[in-house]
XYZ file of C-alpha atoms in Angstrom:
587
model
C 42.249 -81.482 72.989
C 40.472 -80.683 76.273
C 41.280 -84.033 77.836
C 44.875 -84.143 76.684
C 46.063 -80.679 77.615
C 46.993 -81.474 81.190
C 48.953 -84.468 79.933
C 50.903 -82.136 77.694
C 51.325 -79.735 80.574
C 53.121 -82.342 82.610
C 55.709 -82.945 79.915
C 55.964 -79.615 78.125
C 56.847 -76.305 79.725
C 55.238 -74.483 76.815
C 51.712 -75.739 77.505
C 50.764 -72.729 79.630
C 51.680 -70.436 76.750
C 49.809 -72.674 74.339
C 46.668 -72.343 76.442
C 46.674 -68.569 75.956
C 46.074 -69.004 72.249
C 42.559 -68.879 70.844
C 41.679 -72.358 69.572
C 40.594 -72.667 65.967
C 38.231 -75.530 66.748
C 34.514 -74.757 66.826
C 33.914 -77.603 69.271
C 33.775 -75.703 72.576
C 32.630 -77.147 75.922
C 28.977 -76.313 75.294
C 29.117 -78.323 72.067
C 31.005 -81.273 73.575
C 28.423 -81.457 76.396
C 25.433 -80.636 74.244
C 23.371 -83.787 74.820
C 23.063 -86.782 77.131
C 24.822 -88.930 74.529
C 27.674 -86.440 74.293
C 28.095 -86.432 78.077
C 27.969 -90.236 78.079
C 30.785 -90.333 75.526
C 32.881 -87.940 77.626
C 32.492 -90.114 80.722
C 33.319 -93.265 78.746
C 36.508 -91.526 77.674
C 37.295 -90.980 81.353
C 36.847 -94.681 82.119
C 39.405 -95.397 79.394
C 42.237 -94.009 81.521
C 41.805 -96.957 83.883
C 42.188 -99.435 81.037
C 44.943 -100.394 78.647
C 48.347 -101.902 79.268
C 49.409 -99.003 81.478
C 46.245 -99.110 83.542
C 44.471 -102.090 85.037
C 45.113 -104.031 81.861
C 48.729 -104.563 82.885
C 51.084 -102.219 84.696
C 49.108 -101.267 87.789
C 48.378 -104.651 89.308
C 51.396 -106.585 88.045
C 54.290 -104.158 88.371
C 53.174 -101.367 90.694
C 51.540 -103.824 93.115
C 54.279 -106.466 93.453
C 56.313 -107.855 95.249
C 54.486 -108.797 98.446
C 54.180 -111.838 100.693
C 51.836 -113.573 98.246
C 53.540 -112.983 94.917
C 56.400 -111.621 92.883
C 56.905 -110.856 89.231
C 59.285 -112.578 86.862
C 61.695 -109.688 86.807
C 65.317 -108.718 86.949
C 66.703 -106.288 89.504
C 69.204 -104.846 87.038
C 69.596 -101.393 85.517
C 69.585 -101.109 81.741
C 71.794 -98.903 79.574
C 70.896 -95.276 80.109
C 69.779 -95.773 83.701
C 66.096 -96.500 82.961
C 65.548 -99.728 84.864
C 62.185 -100.495 83.281
C 58.742 -101.541 84.531
C 59.844 -104.656 86.382
C 62.094 -102.631 88.679
C 58.849 -101.433 90.242
C 58.287 -104.960 91.565
C 61.688 -105.132 93.210
C 61.358 -101.711 94.888
C 64.268 -100.614 92.732
C 62.660 -97.906 90.594
C 65.176 -95.130 90.117
C 64.281 -91.476 89.692
C 65.436 -91.883 86.076
C 62.750 -94.479 85.306
C 60.512 -93.148 82.539
C 57.843 -95.764 83.360
C 56.946 -93.468 86.231
C 56.311 -90.552 83.872
C 54.162 -92.650 81.561
C 51.869 -93.781 84.368
C 51.730 -90.306 85.900
C 50.736 -88.716 82.592
C 47.961 -91.190 81.877
C 46.468 -90.783 85.329
C 46.534 -87.002 85.196
C 44.955 -87.146 81.749
C 42.180 -89.196 83.372
C 41.811 -86.614 86.131
C 41.552 -83.869 83.537
C 38.872 -85.750 81.635
C 36.964 -86.251 84.877
C 37.364 -82.553 85.715
C 35.847 -81.614 82.358
C 32.839 -83.818 83.086
C 32.466 -82.631 86.687
C 32.542 -79.014 85.563
C 30.305 -79.237 82.529
C 27.667 -81.909 83.138
C 25.912 -80.010 85.991
C 25.917 -76.880 83.791
C 24.001 -78.606 81.010
C 20.474 -77.287 80.440
C 19.096 -80.826 80.605
C 20.640 -81.425 84.051
C 17.824 -79.470 85.719
C 15.346 -78.909 82.892
C 15.313 -82.111 80.886
C 12.969 -85.067 81.141
C 13.141 -87.279 84.218
C 15.218 -89.756 82.213
C 17.581 -87.019 81.055
C 18.059 -85.718 84.582
C 18.625 -89.205 86.022
C 21.084 -90.053 83.253
C 23.091 -86.854 83.694
C 23.189 -87.176 87.467
C 24.487 -90.693 87.098
C 27.184 -89.522 84.684
C 28.134 -86.749 87.089
C 28.429 -89.322 89.895
C 30.528 -91.626 87.742
C 32.936 -88.793 86.918
C 33.334 -87.956 90.621
C 34.012 -91.608 91.444
C 36.498 -92.006 88.607
C 38.436 -88.927 89.688
C 38.537 -90.323 93.217
C 39.973 -93.606 91.910
C 42.654 -91.790 89.893
C 43.724 -89.672 92.865
C 43.655 -92.703 95.162
C 46.068 -94.641 92.964
C 48.363 -91.663 92.490
C 48.563 -91.162 96.267
C 49.343 -94.853 96.799
C 52.241 -94.608 94.368
C 53.679 -91.158 95.087
C 52.230 -89.854 98.361
C 51.840 -86.065 98.213
C 51.013 -84.988 94.653
C 49.527 -82.025 92.743
C 45.751 -81.886 93.044
C 43.969 -80.150 90.140
C 40.218 -80.071 90.736
C 39.388 -77.943 87.690
C 40.149 -78.585 84.013
C 43.647 -77.752 82.856
C 42.234 -75.206 80.418
C 40.968 -73.233 83.434
C 44.140 -73.533 85.514
C 45.889 -70.160 85.978
C 49.170 -72.027 86.627
C 49.778 -75.611 85.527
C 52.892 -75.981 87.680
C 51.048 -76.996 90.813
C 53.029 -77.956 93.918
C 52.329 -81.199 95.732
C 49.320 -81.083 98.056
C 49.270 -82.904 101.356
C 47.657 -86.265 100.663
C 45.280 -85.865 103.622
C 43.645 -82.860 101.984
C 43.256 -84.833 98.736
C 41.805 -87.805 100.593
C 39.294 -85.556 102.345
C 38.311 -83.929 99.054
C 37.668 -87.217 97.257
C 35.852 -88.670 100.275
C 33.471 -85.711 99.993
C 33.243 -86.278 96.239
C 32.257 -89.903 96.773
C 29.643 -88.968 99.352
C 28.100 -86.697 96.702
C 28.502 -89.346 93.994
C 26.520 -91.854 96.060
C 23.545 -89.469 96.093
C 23.643 -89.207 92.291
C 24.137 -92.865 91.376
C 21.548 -95.661 91.226
C 21.904 -98.982 92.972
C 22.667 -102.046 90.928
C 19.348 -103.670 90.146
C 17.266 -100.501 90.331
C 14.576 -100.157 87.683
C 16.071 -99.214 84.343
C 19.679 -99.822 85.458
C 21.431 -102.183 83.076
C 23.702 -104.902 84.411
C 27.041 -103.758 83.037
C 30.462 -102.445 84.081
C 29.419 -98.885 84.896
C 29.846 -97.499 88.414
C 26.770 -97.643 90.646
C 25.944 -96.451 94.167
C 27.397 -99.602 95.725
C 30.687 -99.111 93.885
C 30.978 -95.474 95.045
C 30.252 -96.448 98.642
C 32.722 -99.342 98.544
C 35.414 -97.112 97.059
C 34.713 -94.498 99.748
C 35.109 -97.184 102.425
C 38.408 -98.336 100.948
C 39.801 -94.808 100.688
C 38.659 -94.033 104.242
C 40.662 -97.000 105.562
C 43.733 -95.690 103.756
C 43.074 -92.163 105.061
C 42.929 -93.600 108.578
C 45.832 -95.962 108.024
C 49.598 -95.612 107.968
C 51.565 -93.938 105.196
C 55.087 -92.643 104.697
C 55.278 -88.958 105.575
C 57.577 -86.519 103.818
C 58.438 -84.462 106.929
C 59.326 -87.281 109.334
C 60.282 -89.891 106.719
C 58.446 -92.367 108.927
C 55.285 -94.430 108.612
C 52.560 -92.600 110.542
C 48.797 -92.658 110.957
C 46.601 -89.626 111.794
C 45.482 -88.999 115.347
C 41.832 -88.933 114.251
C 41.998 -92.260 112.398
C 38.850 -93.572 114.097
C 36.806 -90.965 112.205
C 37.753 -92.647 108.950
C 37.150 -96.162 110.214
C 33.640 -94.960 111.083
C 33.143 -93.787 107.491
C 34.303 -97.169 106.200
C 32.054 -99.017 108.621
C 28.981 -96.962 107.721
C 29.474 -97.212 103.959
C 29.971 -100.976 104.101
C 26.953 -101.336 106.373
C 24.828 -99.457 103.834
C 25.915 -101.848 101.086
C 25.298 -104.919 103.240
C 21.829 -103.711 104.223
C 20.892 -102.682 100.682
C 20.407 -106.268 99.573
C 21.776 -105.304 96.154
C 25.025 -107.253 96.446
C 25.916 -110.702 97.744
C 28.626 -113.323 97.468
C 28.597 -115.766 94.595
C 28.164 -119.169 96.282
C 31.197 -120.416 94.340
C 34.557 -118.674 94.668
C 35.800 -120.367 91.493
C 32.788 -119.234 89.485
C 33.626 -115.553 90.029
C 36.752 -116.066 87.951
C 36.297 -119.165 85.779
C 32.627 -118.731 84.869
C 32.351 -114.951 84.930
C 35.462 -112.787 84.557
C 37.523 -115.227 82.497
C 34.476 -116.246 80.461
C 33.613 -112.581 79.724
C 30.322 -112.640 81.623
C 28.934 -110.217 84.195
C 28.897 -111.842 87.649
C 25.148 -112.315 88.366
C 25.071 -111.791 92.159
C 26.563 -108.326 92.220
C 29.688 -109.638 93.936
C 31.860 -107.454 91.702
C 30.817 -103.917 92.583
C 33.393 -102.223 90.360
C 35.409 -103.676 87.504
C 37.482 -102.165 84.733
C 36.074 -103.264 81.406
C 38.823 -104.389 79.069
C 38.440 -105.343 75.433
C 40.380 -107.872 73.426
C 42.378 -106.110 70.745
C 45.341 -103.803 70.829
C 43.922 -100.400 71.659
C 43.697 -98.001 74.568
C 40.962 -99.982 76.354
C 42.563 -103.394 76.035
C 44.322 -105.425 78.678
C 46.691 -108.350 79.112
C 44.947 -109.908 82.104
C 45.509 -113.662 81.863
C 48.495 -113.153 79.555
C 50.949 -111.537 81.960
C 49.682 -113.797 84.746
C 48.045 -117.215 84.619
C 49.210 -120.414 82.985
C 50.959 -120.996 79.659
C 49.298 -123.001 76.884
C 51.241 -124.459 73.984
C 54.141 -122.191 74.930
C 51.933 -119.083 74.773
C 51.434 -116.473 77.467
C 53.945 -114.834 79.766
C 52.962 -116.455 83.061
C 55.033 -113.801 84.819
C 53.159 -113.342 88.092
C 54.495 -116.017 90.392
C 53.088 -117.115 93.741
C 55.496 -117.450 96.609
C 55.758 -121.048 97.849
C 55.282 -119.754 101.386
C 51.951 -118.255 100.274
C 50.823 -121.593 98.846
C 51.684 -123.330 102.109
C 49.872 -120.728 104.226
C 46.537 -121.961 102.889
C 44.634 -124.644 104.717
C 44.682 -127.662 102.418
C 40.859 -127.681 102.421
C 40.526 -124.028 101.391
C 39.161 -124.064 97.835
C 40.605 -120.605 97.180
C 44.147 -121.991 97.041
C 43.733 -123.900 93.794
C 41.750 -121.084 92.171
C 44.347 -118.480 93.120
C 47.451 -120.586 92.440
C 48.210 -123.093 89.671
C 51.246 -125.298 89.150
C 50.653 -126.485 85.611
C 50.987 -125.616 81.952
C 49.349 -127.241 78.914
C 51.640 -128.387 76.118
C 51.015 -128.482 72.381
C 49.424 -131.920 72.640
C 46.897 -130.733 75.179
C 48.609 -132.570 78.041
C 48.900 -131.074 81.498
C 52.498 -130.703 82.583
C 54.215 -129.364 85.673
C 55.139 -125.688 85.669
C 58.932 -125.755 85.841
C 60.957 -122.566 86.176
C 63.818 -121.012 88.069
C 61.027 -118.950 89.659
C 59.356 -122.066 91.042
C 56.253 -124.097 90.159
C 53.551 -121.756 91.474
C 51.678 -119.248 89.302
C 49.108 -116.644 90.324
C 46.252 -117.894 88.191
C 42.785 -116.515 88.850
C 42.909 -115.343 85.234
C 43.730 -118.276 82.950
C 43.956 -118.896 79.246
C 42.235 -122.280 79.610
C 39.295 -120.575 81.366
C 38.927 -117.994 78.610
C 35.550 -117.649 76.853
C 37.252 -118.876 73.677
C 39.827 -121.367 74.992
C 40.689 -122.649 71.516
C 41.891 -119.183 70.511
C 43.643 -118.726 73.849
C 45.368 -122.092 73.521
C 46.535 -121.948 69.934
C 47.896 -118.424 69.685
C 50.082 -116.046 71.583
C 47.383 -113.387 71.713
C 48.046 -110.996 74.567
C 44.890 -108.895 74.769
C 42.451 -111.305 76.334
C 39.530 -108.963 77.032
C 39.292 -110.278 80.617
C 38.043 -107.420 82.796
C 39.743 -106.514 86.061
C 37.848 -106.706 89.398
C 38.435 -103.551 91.440
C 36.163 -104.182 94.431
C 34.272 -107.357 95.314
C 31.550 -107.848 97.923
C 33.886 -110.017 100.002
C 36.043 -106.884 100.327
C 33.027 -104.957 101.630
C 32.403 -107.663 104.247
C 36.028 -107.739 105.379
C 36.347 -103.944 105.443
C 33.219 -103.832 107.592
C 34.628 -106.463 109.941
C 37.963 -104.643 110.204
C 36.329 -101.284 110.936
C 33.941 -102.786 113.510
C 36.864 -104.439 115.287
C 38.808 -101.171 115.390
C 35.899 -99.033 116.558
C 34.769 -101.458 119.278
C 38.180 -102.684 120.447
C 37.176 -106.161 119.412
C 34.815 -107.910 117.003
C 31.083 -107.377 117.375
C 28.602 -110.073 116.402
C 28.077 -108.237 113.100
C 31.829 -108.174 112.417
C 32.139 -111.878 113.167
C 29.207 -112.673 110.875
C 30.693 -110.646 107.993
C 34.073 -112.331 108.420
C 32.442 -115.759 108.670
C 30.566 -115.312 105.383
C 33.828 -114.869 103.511
C 35.700 -117.642 105.261
C 32.831 -120.100 105.046
C 32.656 -119.770 101.270
C 36.367 -120.564 101.122
C 35.542 -123.969 102.589
C 32.465 -124.605 100.428
C 30.107 -123.848 103.301
C 31.531 -126.487 105.660
C 31.545 -124.796 109.064
C 33.503 -127.640 110.650
C 36.576 -126.676 108.621
C 36.838 -122.927 109.198
C 38.312 -123.051 112.691
C 37.536 -120.796 115.641
C 37.057 -117.113 114.833
C 39.048 -115.057 117.369
C 37.128 -112.867 119.831
C 39.951 -110.521 120.899
C 40.937 -107.327 119.120
C 44.452 -108.523 118.222
C 43.356 -112.024 117.295
C 40.540 -110.817 115.070
C 42.756 -108.225 113.389
C 45.333 -110.947 112.612
C 42.539 -113.120 111.223
C 41.430 -110.214 108.992
C 44.962 -109.687 107.650
C 45.235 -113.391 106.819
C 41.749 -113.694 105.342
C 42.332 -110.783 102.992
C 45.483 -112.538 101.778
C 43.592 -115.786 101.111
C 40.624 -114.035 99.475
C 42.345 -111.466 97.248
C 45.556 -113.171 96.152
C 46.695 -111.923 92.756
C 44.202 -109.032 92.729
C 46.756 -106.296 93.414
C 45.598 -105.435 96.954
C 48.016 -107.115 99.340
C 51.002 -104.755 99.080
C 48.821 -101.729 99.746
C 47.062 -103.424 102.678
C 50.426 -104.177 104.279
C 51.473 -100.551 103.882
C 48.296 -99.082 105.398
C 48.616 -101.498 108.340
C 52.321 -100.610 108.727
C 53.118 -104.308 108.448
C 55.083 -104.347 105.219
C 58.578 -104.226 106.725
C 57.965 -106.844 109.438
C 56.021 -109.087 107.033
C 58.814 -108.924 104.471
C 61.393 -109.872 107.105
C 59.272 -112.829 108.243
C 58.602 -113.934 104.659
C 62.268 -113.741 103.703
C 63.143 -115.981 106.633
C 60.415 -118.455 105.710
C 61.549 -118.595 102.078
C 64.995 -119.608 103.243
C 63.547 -122.238 105.577
C 61.502 -123.679 102.721
C 64.515 -123.790 100.427
C 66.390 -125.765 103.083
C 63.241 -127.700 104.039
C 63.492 -126.726 107.650
C 60.498 -126.666 110.013
C 57.678 -125.983 109.339
C 58.552 -127.011 105.763
C 60.486 -130.208 106.511
C 57.934 -132.373 104.671
C 57.677 -130.220 101.556
C 58.854 -132.388 98.634
C 62.092 -131.528 96.865
C 60.506 -132.569 93.565
C 57.051 -133.675 92.453
C 56.092 -136.291 89.876
C 53.167 -135.723 87.532
C 51.328 -138.241 85.363
C 52.368 -138.258 81.711
C 49.853 -137.468 78.961
C 46.952 -136.403 81.210
C 44.321 -134.360 79.340
C 41.957 -133.817 82.262
C 44.185 -131.967 84.704
C 47.553 -132.254 86.390
C 47.826 -135.459 88.430
C 50.639 -135.689 90.977
C 51.897 -139.035 92.261
C 52.054 -137.857 95.867
C 50.825 -134.940 97.935
C 52.046 -131.419 98.562
C 52.744 -132.126 102.222
C 54.911 -135.261 102.118
C 58.344 -136.073 100.738
C 58.451 -137.429 97.196
C 59.310 -141.093 96.590
C 63.013 -141.849 96.384
C 62.834 -142.842 92.717
C 60.783 -141.667 89.770
C 57.582 -143.728 89.332
C 56.959 -145.263 85.918
C 54.744 -143.117 83.699
C 55.526 -139.910 85.596
C 57.773 -136.899 84.948
C 59.597 -134.946 87.634
C 59.311 -131.211 88.234
C 61.291 -129.187 90.742
C 59.440 -128.179 93.876
C 61.405 -126.952 96.910
C 64.597 -127.376 94.866
C 63.323 -124.793 92.382
C 64.295 -122.040 94.816
C 67.967 -121.177 94.524
C 70.060 -119.824 97.366
C 69.655 -116.292 95.978
C 65.873 -116.407 95.754
C 64.969 -115.051 99.193
C 67.155 -111.991 98.613
C 65.993 -111.373 95.034
C 62.303 -111.261 95.986
C 61.493 -107.646 96.985
C 65.251 -107.312 96.862
C 65.600 -103.543 97.090
C 62.913 -102.782 99.651
C 64.057 -100.150 102.159
C 61.657 -99.387 105.039
C 60.602 -95.763 105.428
C 61.542 -95.008 101.832
C 60.433 -97.554 99.237
C 56.803 -97.552 100.341
C 56.672 -94.514 98.015
C 57.936 -94.179 94.446
C 60.097 -91.293 93.215
C 58.693 -88.736 90.828
C 59.743 -89.535 87.248
C 62.401 -87.515 85.413
C 60.078 -85.693 82.988
C 57.611 -84.961 85.767
C 60.289 -83.197 87.780
C 61.924 -81.390 84.860
C 58.608 -80.025 83.596
C 57.254 -78.819 86.940
C 59.614 -76.592 88.952
C 57.151 -76.602 91.864
C 57.815 -80.282 92.611
C 60.690 -81.524 94.758
C 61.934 -85.096 95.030
C 61.643 -86.494 98.532
C 61.904 -89.647 100.652
C 65.636 -89.953 100.087
C 65.484 -90.401 96.313
């Protein structure tokens, strides 16, 4: 009841009146937070709002975070009967103010905020918080820190989607008026940056004595999240008053926060890169194992079933096996061809195959092209036989929120900004990430730029190569104010590739793959040379450049409008239930 009341408040005008009634339940706050185990259960319930199909088990990274210059979702840009144009309209920047998907996401996130508010209010008031055993006090302080970090994550996502939003910092049951107006996002950012600074003092480091290796938030995760939010606070965003993309005058202050937090993590020695980029996904996330180096500082734990904590990671995206799986997160061909051919991250991030019912590798043929975003794959699942032979959707693959490579690149970006060019420390952090992408071969990574502009461009590219398919790219482009220009460039390149004009003149029209291979997809010729004029014996053709129709470049991100569609409209129930909110940004 306590956690769900704000959710009801968003959709029901009568909730305020309901709250004036005396509850019949005997389970008051003191009872709910009566022991360490009770507080632990309350915080676990707060984590749950990040999970599920509407959280990081599906909607957030696949629909809210597409399309961008790396990927696009298998979606239609049409409006259904009744005017609700569905979840996939989010990808195409075509979400109408009538789209009830917006309300559903909004409600779940504010329910998470309310759960966090209950924990933030009540855990420090517990008798054991100051008077319990050392273990009790450490446990409760950690739970308090986790609740602060979770609330920060909820607010951060809501701001990314909607800009200025209501900001309840106390439980809904204590709110004198549930119809809160939208707060300026800067004030919310500053509040949660302070929250995360406090959280870091309450949380243990990964690897500290008595700290289990699991999916709970630790000090490193709180610091990394604070760094990420600081870069957004100091970056560009669409402003309601000017209807223009703007950044604050004091943006350097926030880059300094990001730099310092990342530096603390780097110097802690508690986190490092996995030597193998592929292993992070194939051997750890997809195989349901905790990454052993601490590379993943924060991940959303998802279970395999059909409940509130489950997720469809590796079902919505990834490859298809025996006709199973959606395979609906497609890589742009221009993204594939941006990679250096020796960069091992390309073939981890992108796949161009399926596996048929006979266990043979076949080309991935579709009107959406051959390339799939595929860090999360059914054939890399911990139980590949189950993944292969059934159309199970809830894979139990957890979602990586922040990896150590992100910490290194955020540090490098902030150092470059603060020093008007890369320092030796920035170059070293950048080099660590890039070097792993080439299996440690320094001769292949190229020259790292030494100018401000050159290094910043290298950062923007490296983040694209490192985090493809992880739901970050669209938001990076927005905070850099590069989304409009990048989309225009990408649209032009997609058309050049379709026509096989320079620099894509040698991209094959079709590819030929070996029949009946059970050990991987084997192509007759390479990705960077025209296909033979006739089909080789023992091979099957699959469309390559010819997969992209003359409408493709316009369909991808087809309804993006600069200085409007960087922000979503409020949903219909959200507006109708809260008279203090006003639709903005031209919606």
